[in-house]
Coordinates of C-alpha atoms and ligand atoms in Angstrom, one line a residue:
X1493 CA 127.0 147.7 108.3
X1494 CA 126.6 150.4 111.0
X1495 CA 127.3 150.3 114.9
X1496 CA 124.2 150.1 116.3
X1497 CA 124.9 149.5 120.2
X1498 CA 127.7 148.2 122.5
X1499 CA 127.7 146.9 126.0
X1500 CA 130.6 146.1 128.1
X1501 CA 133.4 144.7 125.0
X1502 CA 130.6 143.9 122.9
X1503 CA 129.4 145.3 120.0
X1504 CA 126.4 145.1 117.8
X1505 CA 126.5 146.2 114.0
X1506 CA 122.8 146.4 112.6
X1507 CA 123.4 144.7 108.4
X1508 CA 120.2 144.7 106.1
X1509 CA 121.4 142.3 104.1
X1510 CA 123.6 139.1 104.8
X1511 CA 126.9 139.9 104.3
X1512 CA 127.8 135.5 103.4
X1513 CA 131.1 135.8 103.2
X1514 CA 131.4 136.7 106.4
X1515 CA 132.7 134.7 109.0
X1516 CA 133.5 133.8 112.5
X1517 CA 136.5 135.3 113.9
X1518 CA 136.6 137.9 111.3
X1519 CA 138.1 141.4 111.6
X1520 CA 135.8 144.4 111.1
X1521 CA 137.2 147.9 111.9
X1522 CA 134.8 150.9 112.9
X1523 CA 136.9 154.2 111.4
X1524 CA 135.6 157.9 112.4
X1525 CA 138.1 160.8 111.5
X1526 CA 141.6 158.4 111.7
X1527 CA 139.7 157.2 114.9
X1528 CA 139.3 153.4 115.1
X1529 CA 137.8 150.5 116.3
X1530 CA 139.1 147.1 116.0
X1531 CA 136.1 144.2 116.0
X1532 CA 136.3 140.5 115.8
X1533 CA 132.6 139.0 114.6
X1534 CA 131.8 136.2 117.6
X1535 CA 128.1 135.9 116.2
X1536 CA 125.0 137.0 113.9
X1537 CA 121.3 137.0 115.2
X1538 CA 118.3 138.1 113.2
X1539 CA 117.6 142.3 114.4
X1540 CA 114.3 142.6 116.9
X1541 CA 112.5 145.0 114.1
X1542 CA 109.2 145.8 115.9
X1543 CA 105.9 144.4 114.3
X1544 CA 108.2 141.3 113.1
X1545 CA 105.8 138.8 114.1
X1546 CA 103.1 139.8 112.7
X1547 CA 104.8 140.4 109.6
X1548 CA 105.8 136.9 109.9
X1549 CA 102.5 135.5 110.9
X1550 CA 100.8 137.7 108.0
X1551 CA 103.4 136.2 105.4
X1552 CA 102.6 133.1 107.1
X1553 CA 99.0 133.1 106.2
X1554 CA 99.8 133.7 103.1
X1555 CA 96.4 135.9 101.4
X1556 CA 97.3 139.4 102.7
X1557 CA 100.0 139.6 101.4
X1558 CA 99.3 139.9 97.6
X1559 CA 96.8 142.0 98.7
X1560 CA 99.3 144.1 100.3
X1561 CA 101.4 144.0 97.2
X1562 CA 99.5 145.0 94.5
X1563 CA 99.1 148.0 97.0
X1564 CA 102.8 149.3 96.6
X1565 CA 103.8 151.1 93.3
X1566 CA 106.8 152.4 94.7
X1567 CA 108.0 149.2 96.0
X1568 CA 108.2 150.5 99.8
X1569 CA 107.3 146.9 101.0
X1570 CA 110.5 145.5 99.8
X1571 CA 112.9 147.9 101.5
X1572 CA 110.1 147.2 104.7
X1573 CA 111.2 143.6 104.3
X1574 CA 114.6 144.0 104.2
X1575 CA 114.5 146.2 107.2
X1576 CA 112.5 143.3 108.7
X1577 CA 114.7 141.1 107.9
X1578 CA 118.0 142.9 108.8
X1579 CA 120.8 141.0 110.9
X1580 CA 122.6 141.9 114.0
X1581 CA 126.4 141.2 113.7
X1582 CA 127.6 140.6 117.1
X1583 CA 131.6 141.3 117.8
X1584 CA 134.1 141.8 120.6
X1585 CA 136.5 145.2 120.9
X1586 CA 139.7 144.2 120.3
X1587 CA 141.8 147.2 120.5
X1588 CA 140.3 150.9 120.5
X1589 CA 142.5 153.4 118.0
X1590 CA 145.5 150.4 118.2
X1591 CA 145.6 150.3 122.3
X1592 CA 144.2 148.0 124.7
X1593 CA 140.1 148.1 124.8
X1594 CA 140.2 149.7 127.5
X1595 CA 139.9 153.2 126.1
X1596 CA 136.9 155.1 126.5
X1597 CA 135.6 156.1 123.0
X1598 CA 133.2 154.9 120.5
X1599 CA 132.9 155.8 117.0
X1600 CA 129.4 158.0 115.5
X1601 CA 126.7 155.5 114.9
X1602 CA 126.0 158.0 111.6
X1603 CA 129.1 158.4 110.4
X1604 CA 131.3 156.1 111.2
X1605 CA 132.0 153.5 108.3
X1606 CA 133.1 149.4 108.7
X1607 CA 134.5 147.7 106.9
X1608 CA 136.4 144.3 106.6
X1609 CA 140.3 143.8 107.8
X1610 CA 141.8 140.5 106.3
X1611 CA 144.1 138.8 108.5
X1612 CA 147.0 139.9 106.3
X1613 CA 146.2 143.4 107.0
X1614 CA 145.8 142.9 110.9
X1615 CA 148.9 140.9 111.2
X1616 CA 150.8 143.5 109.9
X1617 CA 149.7 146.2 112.0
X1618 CA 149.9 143.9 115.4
X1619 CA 153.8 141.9 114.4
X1620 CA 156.6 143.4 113.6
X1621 CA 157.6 142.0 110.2
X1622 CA 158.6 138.3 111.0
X1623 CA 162.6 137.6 111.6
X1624 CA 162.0 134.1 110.2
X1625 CA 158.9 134.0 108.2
X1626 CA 156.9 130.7 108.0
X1627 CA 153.8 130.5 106.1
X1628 CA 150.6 128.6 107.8
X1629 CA 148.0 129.7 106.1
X1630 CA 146.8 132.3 103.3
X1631 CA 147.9 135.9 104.0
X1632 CA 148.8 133.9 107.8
X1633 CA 152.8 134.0 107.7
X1634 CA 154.1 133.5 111.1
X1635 CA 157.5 134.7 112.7
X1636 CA 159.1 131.3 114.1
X1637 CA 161.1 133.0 116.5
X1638 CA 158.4 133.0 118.3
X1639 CA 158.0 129.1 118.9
X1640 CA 161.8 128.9 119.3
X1641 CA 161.8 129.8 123.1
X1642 CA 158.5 129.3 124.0
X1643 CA 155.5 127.1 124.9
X1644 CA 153.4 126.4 122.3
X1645 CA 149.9 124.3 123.0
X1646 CA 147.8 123.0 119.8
X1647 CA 144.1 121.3 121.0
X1648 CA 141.7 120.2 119.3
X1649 CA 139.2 117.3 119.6
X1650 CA 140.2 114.2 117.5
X1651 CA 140.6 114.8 113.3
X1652 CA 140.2 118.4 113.3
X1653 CA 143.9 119.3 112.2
X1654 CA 146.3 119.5 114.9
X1655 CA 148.6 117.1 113.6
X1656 CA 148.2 118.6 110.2
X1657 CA 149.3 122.1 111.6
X1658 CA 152.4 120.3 114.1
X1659 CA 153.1 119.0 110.5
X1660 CA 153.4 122.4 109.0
X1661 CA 154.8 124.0 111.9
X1662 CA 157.5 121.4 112.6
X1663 CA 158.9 121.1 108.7
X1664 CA 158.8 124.7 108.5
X1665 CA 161.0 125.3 111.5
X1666 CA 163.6 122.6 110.1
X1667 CA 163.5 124.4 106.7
X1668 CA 164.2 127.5 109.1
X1669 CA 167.1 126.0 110.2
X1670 CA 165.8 124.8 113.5
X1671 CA 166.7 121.2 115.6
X1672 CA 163.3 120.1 115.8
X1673 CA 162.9 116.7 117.6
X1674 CA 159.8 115.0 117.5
X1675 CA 157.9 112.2 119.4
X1676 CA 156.3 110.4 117.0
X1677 CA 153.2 108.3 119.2
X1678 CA 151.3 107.6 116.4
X1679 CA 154.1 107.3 113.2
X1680 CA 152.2 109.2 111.1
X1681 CA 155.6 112.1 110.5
X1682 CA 157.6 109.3 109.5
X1683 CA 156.5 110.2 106.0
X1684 CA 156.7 113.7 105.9
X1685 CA 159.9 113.5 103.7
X1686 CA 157.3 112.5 100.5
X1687 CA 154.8 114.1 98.8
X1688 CA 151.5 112.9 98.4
X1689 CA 152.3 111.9 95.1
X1690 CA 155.5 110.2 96.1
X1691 CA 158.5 112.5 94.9
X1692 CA 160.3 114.1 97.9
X1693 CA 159.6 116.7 99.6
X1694 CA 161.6 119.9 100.9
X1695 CA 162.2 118.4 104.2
X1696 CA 163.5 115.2 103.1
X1697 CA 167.2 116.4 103.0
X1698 CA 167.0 117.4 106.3
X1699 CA 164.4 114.5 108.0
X1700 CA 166.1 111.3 110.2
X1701 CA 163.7 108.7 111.0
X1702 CA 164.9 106.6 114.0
X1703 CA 163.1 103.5 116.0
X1704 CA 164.6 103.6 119.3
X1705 CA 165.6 99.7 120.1
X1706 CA 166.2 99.0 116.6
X1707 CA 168.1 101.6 114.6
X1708 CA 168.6 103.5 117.8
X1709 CA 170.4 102.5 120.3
X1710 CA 172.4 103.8 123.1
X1711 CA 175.6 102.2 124.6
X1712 CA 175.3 102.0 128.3
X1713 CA 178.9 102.2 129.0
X1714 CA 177.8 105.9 127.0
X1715 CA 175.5 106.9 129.8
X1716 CA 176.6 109.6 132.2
X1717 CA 175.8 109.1 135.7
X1718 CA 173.1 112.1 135.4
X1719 CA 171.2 109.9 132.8
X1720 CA 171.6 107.1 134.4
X1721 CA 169.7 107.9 137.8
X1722 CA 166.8 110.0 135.6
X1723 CA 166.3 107.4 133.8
X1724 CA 166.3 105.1 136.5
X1725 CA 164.7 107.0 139.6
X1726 CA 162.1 108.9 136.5
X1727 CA 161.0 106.0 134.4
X1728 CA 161.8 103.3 136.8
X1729 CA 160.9 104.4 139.6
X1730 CA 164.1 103.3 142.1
X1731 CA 164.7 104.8 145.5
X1732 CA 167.4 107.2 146.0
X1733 CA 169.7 104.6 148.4
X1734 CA 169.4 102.0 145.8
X1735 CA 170.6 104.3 143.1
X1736 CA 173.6 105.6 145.1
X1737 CA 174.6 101.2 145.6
X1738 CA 173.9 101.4 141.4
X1739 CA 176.2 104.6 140.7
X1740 CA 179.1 103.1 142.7
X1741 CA 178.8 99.7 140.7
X1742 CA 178.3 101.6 137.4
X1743 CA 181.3 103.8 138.3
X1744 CA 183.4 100.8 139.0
X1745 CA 182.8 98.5 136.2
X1746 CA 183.0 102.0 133.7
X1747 CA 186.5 102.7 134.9
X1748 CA 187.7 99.2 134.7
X1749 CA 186.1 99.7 130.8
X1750 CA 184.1 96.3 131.6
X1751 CA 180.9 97.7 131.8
X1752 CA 177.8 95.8 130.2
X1753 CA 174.5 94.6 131.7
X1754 CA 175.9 91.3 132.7
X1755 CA 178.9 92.2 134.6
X1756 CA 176.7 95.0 136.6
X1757 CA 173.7 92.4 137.1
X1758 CA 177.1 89.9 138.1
X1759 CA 177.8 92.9 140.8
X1760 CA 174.5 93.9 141.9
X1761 CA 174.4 89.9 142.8
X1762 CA 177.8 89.6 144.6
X1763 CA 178.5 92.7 146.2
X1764 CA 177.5 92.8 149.8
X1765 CA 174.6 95.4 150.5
X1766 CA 170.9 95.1 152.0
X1767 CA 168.7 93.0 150.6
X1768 CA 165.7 94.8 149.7
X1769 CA 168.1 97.0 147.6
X1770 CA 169.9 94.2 145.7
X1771 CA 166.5 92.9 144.7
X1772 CA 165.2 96.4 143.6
X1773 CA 168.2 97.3 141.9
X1774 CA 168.6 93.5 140.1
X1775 CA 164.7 93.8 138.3
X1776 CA 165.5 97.2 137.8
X1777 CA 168.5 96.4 135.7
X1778 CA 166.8 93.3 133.8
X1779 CA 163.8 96.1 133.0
X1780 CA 166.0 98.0 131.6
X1781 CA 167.9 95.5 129.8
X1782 CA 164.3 94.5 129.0
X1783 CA 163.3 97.5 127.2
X1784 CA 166.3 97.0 124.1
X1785 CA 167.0 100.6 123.7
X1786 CA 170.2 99.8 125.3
X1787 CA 172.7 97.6 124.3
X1788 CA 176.6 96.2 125.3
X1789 CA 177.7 96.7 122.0
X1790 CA 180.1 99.0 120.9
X1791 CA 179.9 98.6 117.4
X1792 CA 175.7 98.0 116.5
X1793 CA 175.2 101.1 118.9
X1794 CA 175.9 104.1 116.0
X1795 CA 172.5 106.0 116.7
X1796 CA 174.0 106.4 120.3
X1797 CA 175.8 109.6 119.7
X1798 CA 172.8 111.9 119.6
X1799 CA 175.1 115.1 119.3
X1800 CA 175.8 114.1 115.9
X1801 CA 172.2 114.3 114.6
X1802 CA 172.1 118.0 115.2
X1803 CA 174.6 119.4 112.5
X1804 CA 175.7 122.7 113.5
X1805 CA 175.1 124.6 110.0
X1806 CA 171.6 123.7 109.2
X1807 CA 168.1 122.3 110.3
X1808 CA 167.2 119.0 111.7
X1809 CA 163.9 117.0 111.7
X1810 CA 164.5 114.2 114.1
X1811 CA 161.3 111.5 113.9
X1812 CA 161.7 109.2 116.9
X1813 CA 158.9 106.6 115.4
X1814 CA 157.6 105.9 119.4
X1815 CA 154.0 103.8 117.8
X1816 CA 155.4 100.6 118.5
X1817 CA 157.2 100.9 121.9
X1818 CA 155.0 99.3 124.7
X1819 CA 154.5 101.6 127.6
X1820 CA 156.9 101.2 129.8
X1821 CA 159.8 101.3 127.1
X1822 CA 158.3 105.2 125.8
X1823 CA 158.8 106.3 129.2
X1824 CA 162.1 105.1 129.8
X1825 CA 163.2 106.4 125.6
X1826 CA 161.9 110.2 126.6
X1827 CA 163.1 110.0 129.9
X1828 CA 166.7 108.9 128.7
X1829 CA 165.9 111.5 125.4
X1830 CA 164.9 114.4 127.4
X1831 CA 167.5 114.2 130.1
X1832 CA 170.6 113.9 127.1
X1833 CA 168.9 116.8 125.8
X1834 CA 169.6 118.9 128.6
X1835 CA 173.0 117.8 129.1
X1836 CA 174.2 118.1 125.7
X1837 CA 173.0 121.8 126.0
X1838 CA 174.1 122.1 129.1
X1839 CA 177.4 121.4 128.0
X1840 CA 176.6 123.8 124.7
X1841 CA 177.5 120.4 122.5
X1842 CA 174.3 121.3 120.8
X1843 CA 172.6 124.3 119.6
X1844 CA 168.6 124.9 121.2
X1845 CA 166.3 122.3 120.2
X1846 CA 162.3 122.3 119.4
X1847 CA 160.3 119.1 120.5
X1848 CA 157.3 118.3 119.4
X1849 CA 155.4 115.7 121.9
X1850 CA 151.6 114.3 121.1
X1851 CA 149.4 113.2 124.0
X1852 CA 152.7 114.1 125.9
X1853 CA 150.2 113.0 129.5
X1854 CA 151.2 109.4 128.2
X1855 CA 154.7 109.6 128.9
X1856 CA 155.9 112.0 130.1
X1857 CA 155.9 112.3 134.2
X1858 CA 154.3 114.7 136.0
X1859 CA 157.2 117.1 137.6
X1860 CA 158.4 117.8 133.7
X1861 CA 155.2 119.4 133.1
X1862 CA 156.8 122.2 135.4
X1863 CA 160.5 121.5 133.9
X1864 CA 159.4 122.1 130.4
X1865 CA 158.2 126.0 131.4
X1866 CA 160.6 126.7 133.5
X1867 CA 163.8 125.2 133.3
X1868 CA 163.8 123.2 130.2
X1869 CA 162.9 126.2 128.1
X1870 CA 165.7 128.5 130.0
X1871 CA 168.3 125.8 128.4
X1872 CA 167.1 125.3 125.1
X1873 CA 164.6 122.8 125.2
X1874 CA 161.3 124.9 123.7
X1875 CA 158.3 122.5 123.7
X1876 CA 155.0 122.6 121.1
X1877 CA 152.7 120.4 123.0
X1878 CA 149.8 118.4 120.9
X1879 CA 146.6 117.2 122.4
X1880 CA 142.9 115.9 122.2
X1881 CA 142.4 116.0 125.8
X1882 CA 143.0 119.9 127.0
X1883 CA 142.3 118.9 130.5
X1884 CA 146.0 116.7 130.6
X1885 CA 148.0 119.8 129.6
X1886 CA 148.0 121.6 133.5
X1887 CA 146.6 125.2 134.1
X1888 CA 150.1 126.4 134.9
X1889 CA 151.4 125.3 131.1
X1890 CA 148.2 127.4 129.9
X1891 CA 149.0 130.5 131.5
X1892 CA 152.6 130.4 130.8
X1893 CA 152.0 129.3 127.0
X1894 CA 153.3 132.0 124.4
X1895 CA 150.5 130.6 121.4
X1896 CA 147.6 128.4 121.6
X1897 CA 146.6 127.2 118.7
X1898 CA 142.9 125.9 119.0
X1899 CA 140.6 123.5 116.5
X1900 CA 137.4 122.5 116.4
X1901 CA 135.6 121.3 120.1
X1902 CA 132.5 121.0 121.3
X1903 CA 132.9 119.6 124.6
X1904 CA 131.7 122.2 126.9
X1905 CA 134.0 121.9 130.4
X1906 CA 136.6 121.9 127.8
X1907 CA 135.9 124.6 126.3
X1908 CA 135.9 126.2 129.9
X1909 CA 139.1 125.0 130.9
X1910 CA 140.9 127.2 128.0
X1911 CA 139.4 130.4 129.0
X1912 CA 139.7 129.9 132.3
X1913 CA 143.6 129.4 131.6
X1914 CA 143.7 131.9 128.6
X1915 CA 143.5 135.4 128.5
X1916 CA 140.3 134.5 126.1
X1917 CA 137.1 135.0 126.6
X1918 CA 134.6 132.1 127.2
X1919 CA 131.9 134.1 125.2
X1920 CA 134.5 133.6 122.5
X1921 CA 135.8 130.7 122.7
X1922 CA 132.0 129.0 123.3
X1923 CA 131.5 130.7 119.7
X1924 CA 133.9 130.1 117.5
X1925 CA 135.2 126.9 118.8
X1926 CA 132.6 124.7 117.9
X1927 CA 132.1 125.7 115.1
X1928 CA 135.7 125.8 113.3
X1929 CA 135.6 123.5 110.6
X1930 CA 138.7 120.7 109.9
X1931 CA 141.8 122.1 109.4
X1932 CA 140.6 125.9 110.3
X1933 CA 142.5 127.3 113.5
X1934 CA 141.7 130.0 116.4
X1935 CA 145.4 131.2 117.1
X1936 CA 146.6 133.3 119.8
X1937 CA 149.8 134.1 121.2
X1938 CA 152.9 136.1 120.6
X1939 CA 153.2 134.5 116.7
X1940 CA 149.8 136.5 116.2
X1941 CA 150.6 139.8 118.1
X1942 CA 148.3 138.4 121.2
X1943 CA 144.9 138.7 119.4
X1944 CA 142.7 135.6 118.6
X1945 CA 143.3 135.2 114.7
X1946 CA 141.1 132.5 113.1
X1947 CA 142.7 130.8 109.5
X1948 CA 142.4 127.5 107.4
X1949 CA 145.8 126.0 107.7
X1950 CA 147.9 125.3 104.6
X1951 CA 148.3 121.7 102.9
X1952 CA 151.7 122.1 101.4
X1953 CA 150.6 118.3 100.2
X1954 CA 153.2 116.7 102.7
X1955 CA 152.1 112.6 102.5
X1956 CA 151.2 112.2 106.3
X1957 CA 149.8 109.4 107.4
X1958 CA 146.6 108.8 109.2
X1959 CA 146.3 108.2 112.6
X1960 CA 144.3 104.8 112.4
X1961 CA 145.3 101.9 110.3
X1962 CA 143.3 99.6 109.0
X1963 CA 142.8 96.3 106.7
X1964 CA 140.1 97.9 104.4
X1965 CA 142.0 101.2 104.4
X1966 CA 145.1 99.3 103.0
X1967 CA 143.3 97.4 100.8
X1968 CA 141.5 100.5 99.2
X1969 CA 144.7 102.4 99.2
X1970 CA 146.3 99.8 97.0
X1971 CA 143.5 98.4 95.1
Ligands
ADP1321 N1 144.5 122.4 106.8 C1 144.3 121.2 106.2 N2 144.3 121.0 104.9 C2 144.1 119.8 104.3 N3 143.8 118.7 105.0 C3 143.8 118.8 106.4 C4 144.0 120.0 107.0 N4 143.9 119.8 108.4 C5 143.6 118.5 108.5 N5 143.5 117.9 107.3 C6 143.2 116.5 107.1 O1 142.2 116.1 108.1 C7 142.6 114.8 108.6 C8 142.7 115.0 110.2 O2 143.7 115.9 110.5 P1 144.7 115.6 111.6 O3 145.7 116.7 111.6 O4 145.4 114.2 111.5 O5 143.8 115.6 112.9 P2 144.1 115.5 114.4 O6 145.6 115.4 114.6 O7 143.5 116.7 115.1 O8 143.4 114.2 114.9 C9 143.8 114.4 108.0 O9 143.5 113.5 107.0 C10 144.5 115.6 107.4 O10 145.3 115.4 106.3
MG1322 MG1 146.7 113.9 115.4

C-alpha cells in the first residue's frame, strides 16, 4: 500500500491487490525516517485507472481478449490488470508523529512504507498501562478507572450487543472490586451468576438479585425526610405545600415510633388543613402504599438496609430485577433508589457506586438527566447509560460523556445526532456504523485514549438471557 493523495484529514492509499483482511476502523500507520502517520481505514473504492472502461467493455465482449493474450509472452497484461484493477483505501489522520492532526507534514509518497497497527499496539502507545485492567475484547484490555467517575453511553440499534458488552463491563467492574448497581428493565442479568452451561460463574460470589416489592422492601418508618419528599414530589408528582403538611405528619407519627401507612392516612384524614391538600396528599399516600415496595413491617422489611449490600472490602453486583414492575411503581423504586444513593454517600456510609440503567428515558425524570453529569457523578454515583434510541439520551450527556461505546445503526438522523454531539466525525461514523456487525463495537472515550477503536467484544460465556420471551422459545429451549 502507498499514500497516494490526501485532502483535508483524509487520506487515500492506492493497493493493487485486496488486502481481505482488512477492515473498517483499522489502524494503518505511514512511517518515513521515525516520522509517522497514524490512519484509521473509513472506506475502499475501486482506483480511477484511465482506459478502465474500455478495458472493462473489451473484457466484456469477450473475443479481443484472447486475442490480446496470446499477444503477451512476457505476461505484461496481467500486471496491466492488476493495475486496472487496484483499490483505493480511503482513511482519516488520526494523530501526525503522536500529536493532534493538526500538524503540517505528510510522509514521501515513494518512500514512505504502511503498514498495519493492531489495536493492541495502538492502545498501548495512546493509555497509559491500565490501573485496573479489564479485558473486552482480544488485544482490547480497558482501564476501569475510567468508567468509575464518569459517563459512559453504549447505543446501538436493537440486538447488536449493547447488553452483551453492559454484561461484560458490569461483571468485570464487580470482579474489580467495584459497587455496581444495576437496573434490570428487561431481567435478562439476573442470570449472569451461571454459565451457559450451568456451573457458576466468577461473579456469582459477588451477584445479589433483588425484586423490589417482594424480596425488597423498604420500611417507611426507615425513610428520611429527604427521601421521602423525592420520592414523593419526583415520582409522584405532589406540590411543595402539600409536602410540607406530609413532613410534619410523618415527623409526628416517627417520633411517637407509631408510624405506618395507616396511622399517617388516619392523620392526613383528621388533621385540620385545606382541602385540596388533604385530598392530594390522601391518593398520594394510598399510591404509594399501592406500589408494595414499602411496607409497615419491621421484621419482613430485611432488604431495607441498602448500606449493607455494599460490603466495604470487596465488589458488589446489585441486580434490581425492574421487568415486572408496572410503570408507575419503576419510577417511584429508582426515584426512592437513586435519592438513598446519594445520601448514603453523602453521609460516606458507602463507598462510590456504578449504575447501570437501560432505556434509562423510561424512568428516569428529566432534571436527573443533568444530576447524573453534574452532581450525581461529583458524589459517587458514575452512570453507564444503555440505549436503542440515541435520540432519549440529551445532547448535553453526549458532550460531557467520557466513552461512547457505539454498535451497529443504520438509521441516518441517528447516526447524525452522535457526531453532532461527539467529537466524531459524521463521515466516520456514516461508515463504519452501519456496517459493524453483532457484537463488534466503535469505542471512544478516555478508556481508549480518545481515538475511535473498533473491536468484537468478548463472550466470557456468561448465561444472559434474551431480551424477548416467548412460548416456542421455551419449548425449544427445553425440548
Ligand atoms: N460479543 C458477542 N459475542 C457473542 N455473542 C454476542 C456478542 N454480542 C452480542 N451477542 C449476542 O447477540 C444477541 C443480542 O445481543 P444483545 O447484547 O442482547 O443486544 P442488544 O442489547 O443490543 O439488543 C444476544 O443473544 C447476545 O448473546
Ligand atoms: Mg439489550
Amino acid at each position: 500500500m502507498k499514500v497516494f493523495r490526501k485532502s483535508g484529514d483524509k487520506v487515500e492509499l492506492l493497493a493493487l491487490s485486496w488486502d481481505a483482511s482488512l477492515r473498517l476502523g483499522d489502524y494503518l500507520v505511514a512511517e518515513e525516517d521515525g516520522r509517522r502517520i497514524l490512519l484509521q481505514v473509513i472506506d475502499v473504492e475501486y482506483a480511477d485507472v484511465p482506459g478502465l472502461m474500455e478495458d472493462i467493455l473489451r473484457d466484456l465482449s469477450g473475443s479481443a481478449f484472447e486475442e490480446v493474450e496470446r499477444l503477451d509472452p512476457m505476461d505484461v497484461l496481467s500486471v496491466i490488470r492488476s493495475i486496472r484493477d487496484s483499490r483505493v483505501v480511503v482513511a482519516k489522520v488520526r494523530k501526525v508523529n503522536n500529536a493532534e492532526p493538526d500538524v503540517l507534514w505528510l510522509p514521501s509518497r515513494y518512500t514512505s512504507k504502511v503498514r498495519r497497527v493492531e489495536v493492541a499496539e495502538l492502545l498501548r502507545e495512546v493509555v497509559p498501562v491500565p490501573k485496573v485492567p479489564v479485558k473486552l475484547g482480544e488485544g482490547v484490555v480497558v482501564d476501569v478507572m475510567n468508567v468509575e467517575g464518569s459517563v459512559t453511553l453504549i447505543v446501538g440499534r436493537k440486538e447488536s450487543g449493547k447488553s452483551h458488552l453492559s454484561k461484560v463491563l458490569a461483571s468485570g467492574l464487580a470482579r474489580a472490586g467495584c459497587n455496581v448497581v444495576v437496573l434490570d428493565v428487561n431481567g435478562e442479568y439476573v442470570s449472569l451468576g451461571r454459565r451457559r452451561n450451568g456451573e457458576r460463574s466468577e461473579v456469582s460470589e459477588l451477584m445479589k438479585v433483588l425484586t423490589p416489592g417482594l424480596n425488597y422492601q423498604v420500611q417507611l418508618a426507615s425513610l428520611s425526610d429527604e427521601v421521602l419528599a423525592d420520592v414523593m414530589t419526583y415520582a409522584l408528582g405532589l406540590p411543595q405545600t402539600s409536602m410540607r403538611e406530609l413532613l410534619k405528619l410523618f415527623r409526628d407519627l416517627r417520633r411517637r415510633s407509631v408510624l405506618n401507612f395507616a396511622n399517617l392516612l388516619r392523620a392526613v384524614q383528621s388533621v385540620p388543613m385545606n382541602e385540596s391538600v388533604r385530598e392530594a396528599l390522601a391518593n398520594r399516600l394510598l399510591t404509594l402504599e399501592s406500589t408494595g415496595l414499602f411496607t409497615d413491617d419491621h421484621h419482613e422489611a430485611e432488604g431495607d438496609q441498602l448500606e449493607t449490600l455494599f460490603p466495604p472490602d470487596r465488589g458488589v453486583l446489585v441486580v434490581f430485577d425492574i421487568s415486572k414492575l408496572s410503570a408507575l411503581q419503576r419510577r417511584v423504586f429508582v426515584e426512592y433508589l437513586l435519592s438513598r444513593l446519594k445520601e448514603l454517600l453523602l453521609n460516606d456510609e458507602i463507598d462510590p457506586v456504578v449504575l447501570f440503567a437501560e432505556e434509562a428515558h423510561l424512568y428516569l425524570r428529566e432534571t436527573y438527566w443533568e444530576d447524573v453529569i453534574t452532581r450525581m457523578r461529583h458524589i459517587g454515583i458514575s452512570t453507564v447509560l444503555i440505549t436503542n434510541q440515541p435520540d432519549s439520551i440529551p445532547a448535553l450527556i453526549y458532550r460531557q460523556a467520557d466513552n461512547v461505546f457505539m454498535f451497529n445503526m443504520r438509521n441516518g438522523s441517528d447516526i447524525d445526532h452522535l457526531a453532532r454531539n461527539l467529537e466524531i466525525d459524521t463521515e466516520t461514523l456514516r461508515s463504519m456504523l452501519p456496517n459493524l456487525p453483532q457484537g463488534t463495537v466503535l469505542a471512544w472515550g478516555k478508556v481508549v485514549g480518545r481515538l475511535p477503536v473498533v473491536f468484537k467484544v468478548i463472550d466470557p460465556y456468561l448465561m444472559t438471557l434474551g431480551r424477548t420471551r416467548t412460548k416456542l422459545g421455551r419449548m425449544v429451549q427445553h425440548g
